[in-house]
XYZ file of C-alpha atoms in Angstrom:
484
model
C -2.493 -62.637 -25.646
C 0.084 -62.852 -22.685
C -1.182 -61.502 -20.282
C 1.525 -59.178 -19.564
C 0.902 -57.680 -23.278
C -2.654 -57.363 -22.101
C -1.554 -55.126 -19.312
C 0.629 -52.627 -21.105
C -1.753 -52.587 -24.215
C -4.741 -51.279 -21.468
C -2.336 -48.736 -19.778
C -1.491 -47.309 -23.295
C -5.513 -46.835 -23.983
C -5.733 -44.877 -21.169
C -3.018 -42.765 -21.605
C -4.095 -42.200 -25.015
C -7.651 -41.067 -23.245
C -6.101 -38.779 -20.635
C -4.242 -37.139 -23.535
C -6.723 -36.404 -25.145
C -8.716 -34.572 -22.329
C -5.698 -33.113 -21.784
C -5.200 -31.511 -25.193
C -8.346 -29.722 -25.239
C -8.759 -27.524 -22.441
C -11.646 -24.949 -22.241
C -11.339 -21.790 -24.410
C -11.222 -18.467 -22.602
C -14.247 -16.398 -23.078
C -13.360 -13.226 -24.962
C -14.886 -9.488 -23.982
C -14.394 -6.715 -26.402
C -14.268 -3.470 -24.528
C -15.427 0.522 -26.116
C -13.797 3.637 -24.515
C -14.850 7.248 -24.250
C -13.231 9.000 -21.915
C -13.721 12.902 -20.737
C -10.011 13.826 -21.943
C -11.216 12.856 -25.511
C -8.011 10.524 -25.982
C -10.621 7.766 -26.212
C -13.943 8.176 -28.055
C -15.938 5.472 -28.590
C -12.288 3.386 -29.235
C -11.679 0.332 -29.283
C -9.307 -1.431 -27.022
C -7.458 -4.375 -26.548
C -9.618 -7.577 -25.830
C -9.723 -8.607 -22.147
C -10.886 -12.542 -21.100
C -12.974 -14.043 -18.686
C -10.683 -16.328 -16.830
C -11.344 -19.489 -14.166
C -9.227 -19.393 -11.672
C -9.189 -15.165 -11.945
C -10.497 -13.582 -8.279
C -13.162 -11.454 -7.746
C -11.581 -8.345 -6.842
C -13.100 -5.932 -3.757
C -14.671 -3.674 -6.503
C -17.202 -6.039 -8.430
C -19.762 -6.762 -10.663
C -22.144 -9.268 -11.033
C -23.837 -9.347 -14.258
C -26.937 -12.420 -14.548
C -28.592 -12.774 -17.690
C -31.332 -15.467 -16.274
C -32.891 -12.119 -14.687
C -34.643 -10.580 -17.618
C -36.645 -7.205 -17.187
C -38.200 -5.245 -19.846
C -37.535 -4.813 -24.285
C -35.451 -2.153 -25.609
C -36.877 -0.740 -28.806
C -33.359 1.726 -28.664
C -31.717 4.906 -28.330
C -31.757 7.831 -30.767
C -33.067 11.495 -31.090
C -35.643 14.075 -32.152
C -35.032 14.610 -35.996
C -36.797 18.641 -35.495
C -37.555 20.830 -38.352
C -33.940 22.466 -37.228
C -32.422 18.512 -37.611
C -34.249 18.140 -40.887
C -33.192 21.660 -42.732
C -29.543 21.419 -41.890
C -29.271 17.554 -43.333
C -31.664 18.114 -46.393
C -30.240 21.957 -46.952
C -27.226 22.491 -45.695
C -25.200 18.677 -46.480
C -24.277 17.454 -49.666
C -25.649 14.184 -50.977
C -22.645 12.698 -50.309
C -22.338 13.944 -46.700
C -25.794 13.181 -45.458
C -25.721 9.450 -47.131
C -22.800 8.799 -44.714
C -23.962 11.049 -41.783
C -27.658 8.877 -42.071
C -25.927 6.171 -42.344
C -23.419 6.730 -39.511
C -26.200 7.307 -37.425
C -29.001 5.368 -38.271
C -27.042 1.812 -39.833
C -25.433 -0.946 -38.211
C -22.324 -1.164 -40.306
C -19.368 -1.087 -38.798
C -19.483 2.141 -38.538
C -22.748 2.503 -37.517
C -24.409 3.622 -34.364
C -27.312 2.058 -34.574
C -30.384 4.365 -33.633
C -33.382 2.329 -33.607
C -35.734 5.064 -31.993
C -36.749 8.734 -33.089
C -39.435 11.532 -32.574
C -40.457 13.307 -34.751
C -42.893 17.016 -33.670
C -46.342 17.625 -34.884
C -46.136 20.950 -35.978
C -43.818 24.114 -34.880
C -41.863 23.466 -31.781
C -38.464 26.153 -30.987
C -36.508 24.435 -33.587
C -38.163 25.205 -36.198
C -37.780 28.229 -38.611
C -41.624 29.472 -38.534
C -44.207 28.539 -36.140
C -46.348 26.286 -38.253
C -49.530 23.824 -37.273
C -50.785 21.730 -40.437
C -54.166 23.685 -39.682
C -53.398 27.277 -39.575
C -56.458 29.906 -40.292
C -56.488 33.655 -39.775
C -57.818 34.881 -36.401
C -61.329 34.233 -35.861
C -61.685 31.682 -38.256
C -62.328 27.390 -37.820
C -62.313 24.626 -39.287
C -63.819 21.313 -37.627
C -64.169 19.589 -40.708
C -59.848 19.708 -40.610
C -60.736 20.363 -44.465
C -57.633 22.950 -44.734
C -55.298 19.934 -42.805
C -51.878 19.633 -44.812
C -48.228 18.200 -44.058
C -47.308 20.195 -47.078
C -44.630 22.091 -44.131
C -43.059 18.830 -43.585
C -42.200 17.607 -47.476
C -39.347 20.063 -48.017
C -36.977 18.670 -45.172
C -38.427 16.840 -42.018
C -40.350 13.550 -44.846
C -37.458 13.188 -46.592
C -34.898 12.939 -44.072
C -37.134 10.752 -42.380
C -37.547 8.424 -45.387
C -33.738 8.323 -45.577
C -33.440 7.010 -41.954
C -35.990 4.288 -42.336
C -34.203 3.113 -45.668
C -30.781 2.828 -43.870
C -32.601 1.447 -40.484
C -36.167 -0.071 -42.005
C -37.115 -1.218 -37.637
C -36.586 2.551 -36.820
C -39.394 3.285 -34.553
C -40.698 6.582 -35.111
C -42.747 8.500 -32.463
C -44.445 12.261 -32.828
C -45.588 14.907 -30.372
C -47.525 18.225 -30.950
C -46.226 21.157 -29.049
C -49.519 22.651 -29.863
C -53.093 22.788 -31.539
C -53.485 24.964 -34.102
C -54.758 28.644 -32.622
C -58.337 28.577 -33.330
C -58.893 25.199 -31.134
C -57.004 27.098 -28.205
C -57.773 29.807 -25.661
C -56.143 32.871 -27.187
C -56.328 31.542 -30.764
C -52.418 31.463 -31.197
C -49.868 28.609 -31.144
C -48.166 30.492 -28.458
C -49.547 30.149 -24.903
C -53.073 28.747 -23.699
C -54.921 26.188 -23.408
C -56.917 23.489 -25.667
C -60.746 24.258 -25.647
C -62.702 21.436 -24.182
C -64.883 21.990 -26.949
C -62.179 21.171 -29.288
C -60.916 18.279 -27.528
C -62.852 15.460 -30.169
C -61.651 17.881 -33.441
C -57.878 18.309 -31.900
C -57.782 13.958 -31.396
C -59.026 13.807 -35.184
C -56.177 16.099 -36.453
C -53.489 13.836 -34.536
C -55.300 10.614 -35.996
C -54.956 12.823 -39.428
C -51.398 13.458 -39.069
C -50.714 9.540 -38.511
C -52.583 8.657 -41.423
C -50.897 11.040 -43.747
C -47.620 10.189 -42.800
C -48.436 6.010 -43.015
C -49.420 7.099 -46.460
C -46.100 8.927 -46.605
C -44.714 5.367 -45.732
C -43.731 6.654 -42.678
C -45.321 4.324 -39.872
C -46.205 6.213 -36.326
C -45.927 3.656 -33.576
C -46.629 6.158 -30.750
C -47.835 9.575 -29.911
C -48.142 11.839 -26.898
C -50.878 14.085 -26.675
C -49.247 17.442 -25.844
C -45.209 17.877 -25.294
C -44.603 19.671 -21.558
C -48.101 19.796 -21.349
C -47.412 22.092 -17.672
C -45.553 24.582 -19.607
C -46.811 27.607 -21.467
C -43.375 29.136 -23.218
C -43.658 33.050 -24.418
C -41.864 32.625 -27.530
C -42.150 29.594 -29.105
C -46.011 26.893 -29.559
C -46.898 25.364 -26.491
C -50.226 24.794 -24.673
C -51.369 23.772 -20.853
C -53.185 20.466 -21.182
C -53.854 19.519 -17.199
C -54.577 16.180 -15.725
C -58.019 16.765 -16.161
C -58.191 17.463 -19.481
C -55.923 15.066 -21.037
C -58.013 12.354 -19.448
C -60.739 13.936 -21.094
C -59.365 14.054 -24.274
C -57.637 10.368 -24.162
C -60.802 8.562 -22.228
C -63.660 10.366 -24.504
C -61.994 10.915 -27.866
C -58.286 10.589 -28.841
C -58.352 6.876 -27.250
C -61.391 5.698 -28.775
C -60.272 7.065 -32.347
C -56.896 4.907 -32.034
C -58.860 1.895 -31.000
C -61.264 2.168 -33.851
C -58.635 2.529 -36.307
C -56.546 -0.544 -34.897
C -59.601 -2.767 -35.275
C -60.449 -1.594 -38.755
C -57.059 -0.860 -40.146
C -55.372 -3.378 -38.215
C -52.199 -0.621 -37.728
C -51.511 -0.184 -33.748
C -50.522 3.248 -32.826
C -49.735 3.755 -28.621
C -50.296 6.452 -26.216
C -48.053 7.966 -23.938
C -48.847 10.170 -21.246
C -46.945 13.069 -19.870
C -43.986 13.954 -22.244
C -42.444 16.087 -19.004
C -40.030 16.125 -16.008
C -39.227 13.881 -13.576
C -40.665 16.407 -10.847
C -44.387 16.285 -11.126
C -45.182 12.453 -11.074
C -47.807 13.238 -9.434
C -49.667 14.174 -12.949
C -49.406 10.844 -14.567
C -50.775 9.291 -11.725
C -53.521 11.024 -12.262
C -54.450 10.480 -15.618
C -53.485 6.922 -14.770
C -56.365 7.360 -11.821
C -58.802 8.514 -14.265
C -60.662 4.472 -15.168
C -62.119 5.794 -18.849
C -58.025 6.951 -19.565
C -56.221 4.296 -18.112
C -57.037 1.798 -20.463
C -55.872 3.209 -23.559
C -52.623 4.946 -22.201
C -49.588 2.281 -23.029
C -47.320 4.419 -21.409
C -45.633 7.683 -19.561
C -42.542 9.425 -21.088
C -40.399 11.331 -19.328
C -37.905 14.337 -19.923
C -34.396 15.778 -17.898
C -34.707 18.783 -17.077
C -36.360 18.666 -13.980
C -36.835 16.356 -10.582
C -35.305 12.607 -10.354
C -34.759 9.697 -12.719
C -36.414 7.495 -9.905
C -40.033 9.184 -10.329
C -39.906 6.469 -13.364
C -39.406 3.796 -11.240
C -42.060 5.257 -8.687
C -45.010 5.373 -11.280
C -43.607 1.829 -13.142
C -44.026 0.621 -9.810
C -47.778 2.054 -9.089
C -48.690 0.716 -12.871
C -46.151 -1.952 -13.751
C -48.247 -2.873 -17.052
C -47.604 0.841 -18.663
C -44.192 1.151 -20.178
C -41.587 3.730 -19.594
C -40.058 5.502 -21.902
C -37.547 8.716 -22.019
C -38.159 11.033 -24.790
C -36.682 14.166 -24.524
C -33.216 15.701 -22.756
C -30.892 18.024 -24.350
C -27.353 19.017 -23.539
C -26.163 22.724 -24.407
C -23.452 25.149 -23.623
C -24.631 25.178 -20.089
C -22.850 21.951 -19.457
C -19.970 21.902 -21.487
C -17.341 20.556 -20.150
C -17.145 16.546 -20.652
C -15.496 15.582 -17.511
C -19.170 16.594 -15.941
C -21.965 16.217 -18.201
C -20.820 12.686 -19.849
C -20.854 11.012 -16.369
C -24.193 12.884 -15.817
C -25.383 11.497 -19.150
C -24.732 7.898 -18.318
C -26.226 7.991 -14.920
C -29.330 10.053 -15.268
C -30.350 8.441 -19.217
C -28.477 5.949 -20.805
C -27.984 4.080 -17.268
C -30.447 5.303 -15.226
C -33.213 5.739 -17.651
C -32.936 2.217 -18.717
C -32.657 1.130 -15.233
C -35.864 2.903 -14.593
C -37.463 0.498 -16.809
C -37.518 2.922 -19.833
C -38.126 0.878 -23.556
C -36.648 3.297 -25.025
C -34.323 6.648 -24.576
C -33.538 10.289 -26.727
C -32.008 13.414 -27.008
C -33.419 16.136 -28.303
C -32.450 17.836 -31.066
C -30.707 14.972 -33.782
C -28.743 17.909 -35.291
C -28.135 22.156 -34.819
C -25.411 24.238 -36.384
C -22.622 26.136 -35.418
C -25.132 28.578 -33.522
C -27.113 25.946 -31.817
C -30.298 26.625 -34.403
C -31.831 27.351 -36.291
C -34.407 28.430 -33.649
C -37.121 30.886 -33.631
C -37.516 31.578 -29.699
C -36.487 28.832 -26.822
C -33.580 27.639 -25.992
C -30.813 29.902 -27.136
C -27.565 27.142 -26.250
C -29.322 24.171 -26.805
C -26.368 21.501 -28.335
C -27.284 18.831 -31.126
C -26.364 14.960 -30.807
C -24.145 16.024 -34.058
C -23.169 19.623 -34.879
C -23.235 20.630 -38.725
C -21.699 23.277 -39.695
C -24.079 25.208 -41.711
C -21.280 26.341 -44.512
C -19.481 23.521 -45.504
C -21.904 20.625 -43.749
C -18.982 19.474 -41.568
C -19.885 17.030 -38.659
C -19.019 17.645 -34.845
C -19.530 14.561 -33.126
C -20.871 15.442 -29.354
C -20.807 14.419 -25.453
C -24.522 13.491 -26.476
C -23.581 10.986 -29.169
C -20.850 9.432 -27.847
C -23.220 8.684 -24.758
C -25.991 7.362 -26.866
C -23.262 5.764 -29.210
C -22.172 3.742 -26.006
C -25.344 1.644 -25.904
C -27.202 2.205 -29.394
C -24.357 0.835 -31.321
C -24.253 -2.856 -28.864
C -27.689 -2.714 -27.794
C -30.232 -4.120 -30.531
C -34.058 -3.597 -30.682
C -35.522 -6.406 -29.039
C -32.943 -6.430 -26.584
C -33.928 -6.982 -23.016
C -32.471 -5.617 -19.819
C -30.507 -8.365 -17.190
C -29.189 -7.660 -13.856
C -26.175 -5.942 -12.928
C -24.846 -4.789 -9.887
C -26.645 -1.261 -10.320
C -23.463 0.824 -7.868
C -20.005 0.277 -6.185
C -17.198 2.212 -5.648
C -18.442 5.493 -7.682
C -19.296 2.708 -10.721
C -22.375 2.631 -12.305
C -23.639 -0.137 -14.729
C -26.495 -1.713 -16.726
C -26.230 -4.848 -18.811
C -28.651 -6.053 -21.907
C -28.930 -9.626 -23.608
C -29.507 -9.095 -27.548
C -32.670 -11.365 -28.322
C -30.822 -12.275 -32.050
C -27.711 -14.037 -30.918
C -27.470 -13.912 -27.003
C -24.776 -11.610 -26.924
C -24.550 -8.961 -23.671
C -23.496 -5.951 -23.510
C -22.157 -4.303 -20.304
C -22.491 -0.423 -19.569
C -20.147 0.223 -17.147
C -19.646 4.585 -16.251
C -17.088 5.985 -13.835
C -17.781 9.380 -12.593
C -14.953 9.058 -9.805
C -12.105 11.595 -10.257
C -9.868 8.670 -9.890
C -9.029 5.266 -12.172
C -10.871 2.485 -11.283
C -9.784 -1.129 -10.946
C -12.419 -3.561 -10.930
C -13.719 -7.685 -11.853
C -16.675 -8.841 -13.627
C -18.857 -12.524 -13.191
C -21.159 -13.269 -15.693
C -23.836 -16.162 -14.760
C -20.908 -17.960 -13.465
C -17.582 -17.973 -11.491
C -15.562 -16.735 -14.051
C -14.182 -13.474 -14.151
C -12.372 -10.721 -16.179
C -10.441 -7.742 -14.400
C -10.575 -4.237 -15.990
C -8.905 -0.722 -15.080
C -11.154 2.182 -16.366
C -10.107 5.658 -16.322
C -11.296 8.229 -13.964
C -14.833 10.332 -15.418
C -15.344 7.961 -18.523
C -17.872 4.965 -19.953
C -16.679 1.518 -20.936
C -19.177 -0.729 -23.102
C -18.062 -4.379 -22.495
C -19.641 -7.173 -25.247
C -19.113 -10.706 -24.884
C -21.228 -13.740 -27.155
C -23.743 -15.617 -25.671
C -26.210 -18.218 -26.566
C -29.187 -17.168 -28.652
């Protein structure tokens, strides 16, 4: 070939080469973003897809987000479905209506919200019509044997709705707390007030062990129970029943403990432990039962309500016993806090941010559902609001601050997710970031309490970035795909 052929046919090769490097540049990352902000013009909405972008600065208010840095497994967000809950969806909906509320609130469809988590109560608690134990005797009378034990209260309204979640959502995880004994194993011998007999401590751990057979056999598997709900408070009105330190590490080292273990070697079905079921303010109880060596081994972990004390006393006991789990499992909003440009920025920070943050598995509300006249109740809490509102005449839904604040991370955040770093504050933002175990994805909590807009730039595990402008006193959810 002449040689000057040779020449031009080589400088047309690479050309050709260049070109095609040249034609394929690298794809921007897309984010899909969620809105709800406290005006209401943006509820759980979807806007327009933002990008991360190369050559994009990080901007003075910024956020880091790292998914190498991996901290504990969501089992998810959800509520207490309480004998209140139950009635209105089994009574008060049509078929029609509670097939799509269950399945607005339990599925992952697209429009789903994807609760993965739920309580259920052991008995009477305020919402509940009657106060009820599945052992009740006239005055005087007992029954060790538990020969009298029935959850014939629970087959009208709380079993079924509960069988209705777990066919729409078959990974819900279902816990259940008693907010008392039944009278004759307490001082007083009434649901209401006192205190559980220390001689009834071994008969009171074989009715909880009875209620989570009967409802396995209902097909209705309890991964987890608390021993007493508030166990510090003694309500007038409504069960309840002091169970202190002492005495719950009693009942857990000597008796209720033992009985789970048992039945997990023989039965080979695992049900945990949690201690506490309380505020934030007395962390100081926990530790104790946590001191106690007989207890400690069979406790798998402390929940935690709202309505008292500090989101960082979970991060204080995690921290003196990093091999229990944390979980959140009760908070409830109500009229007290109505107004949305307050109590969703309170929401984010103190559960669905904050709780999380604390190193909680998994987070609820309280009550699932209440009606127009936040019930129905028989003593308690008078206001108390629902994650839904259903309107007990014509079974009409009222979405909530409460849902859309759950909705913000249930409906991105999948069981089995685990929690990755984030820059936790800046600039009156507050975030918290998850990588889904099934596909990689992440999903980016970001809330703004401010009173003002915020502008601000994200980095993911890299130096890209995308740019955002949030509105003042409202939550963003930012997802973006990842490897698996």
């Amino acid at each position: 070939m002449n040689p000057k052929n040779r020449s031009l046919t080589l400088l047309a090769a690479l050309m050709a080469l260049a070109s095609v490097g040249a034609a394929a540049p690298a794809k921007p990352q897309t984010v899909s973003a969620w809105v709800t902000s406290a005006d209401q013009s943006r509820l759980l909405a979807r806007q327009d897809d933002v990008a991360f972008k190369a050559k994009q600065q990080a901007l003075d208010v910024h956020i880091d987000v790292d998914p190498a840095q991996r901290f504990q497994t969501m089992v998810g967000f959800g509520a207490s479905i309480t004998d209140a809950s139950a009635w209105l969806i089994q009574q008060r909906m049509s078929e029609a209506q509670r097939k799509a509320l269950l399945s607005e609130l339990f599925g992952r469809g697209p429009g789903g919200i994807g609760f993965d988590f739920a309580r259920l109560t052991i008995g009477a608690s305020d919402f509940s019509r009657a106060h009820y134990s599945f052992n009740d005797l006239p005055a005087g009378q007992t029954d060790i044997a538990l020969k009298g034990f029935s959850i014939e209260p629970n087959r009208l309204d709380v079993l079924p709705v509960i069988k209705a979640a777990l066919a729409i959502n078959p990974g819900l995880q279902v816990m259940a707390s008693p907010w008392s004994a039944p009278g004759w194993m307490k001082s007083g011998d009434s649901l209401v007030k006192g205190s559980l007999k220390p001689e009834m401590y071994g008969v009171f751990s074989d009715y909880l062990l009875r209620y989570v057979d009967a409802y396995a056999a209902e097909g209705v598997p309890i991964f987890a129970l608390t021993l007493q709900n508030e166990p510090h408070f003694e309500p007038d009105d409504y069960p309840g029943m002091r169970v202190d330190p002492a005495a719950r590490a009693a009942v857990i080292g000597q008796h209720l403990g033992p009985l789970l273990a048992k039945r997990e070697n023989e039965q080979k079905r695992k049900t945990k432990l949690f201690d506490w079921d309380h505020n934030w303010d007395q962390a100081e109880s926990p530790l104790a039962v946590l001191a106690d060596p007989v207890a400690r081994p069979f406790v798998a972990g402390v929940a935690w309500h709202c309505y008292a004390g500090d989101v960082a006393a979970q991060t204080l006991v995690h921290d003196a016993h990093p091999d229990k789990e944390v979980w959140f499992t009760e908070c409830s909003g109500g009229e007290w806090a109505p107004e949305w440009r307050k109590t969703l920025p309170w929401m984010m920070s103190n559960l669905v941010i904050g709780g999380t943050r604390g190193w909680a598995k998994g987070v609820l509300m309280w009550n699932l559902a209440l009606d127009e006249n936040y019930g129905p109740h028989l003593g308690g809490c008078k206001d108390c609001r629902g994650v839904v509102t259903i309107n007990s005449k014509t079974g009409a839904v009222t979405r909530n601050i409460e849902y859309y604040a759950l909705a913000h991370a249930s409906k991105f955040v999948r069981a089995g997710a685990q929690r990755i770093a984030s820059t936790a504050a800046v600039a009156g933002l507050e975030t918290v970031a998850f990588r889904n175990a099934d596909d990689g994805s992440v999903a980016l909590i970001v809330s703004n309490g401010s009173a003002q807009a915020k502008r601000f730039s994200v980095a993911a595990g890299g130096q890209k970035n995308f740019v955002y402008v949030l509105p003042r006193e409202s939550v963003a959810t930012f997802t973006w795909p990842g490897r698996p």
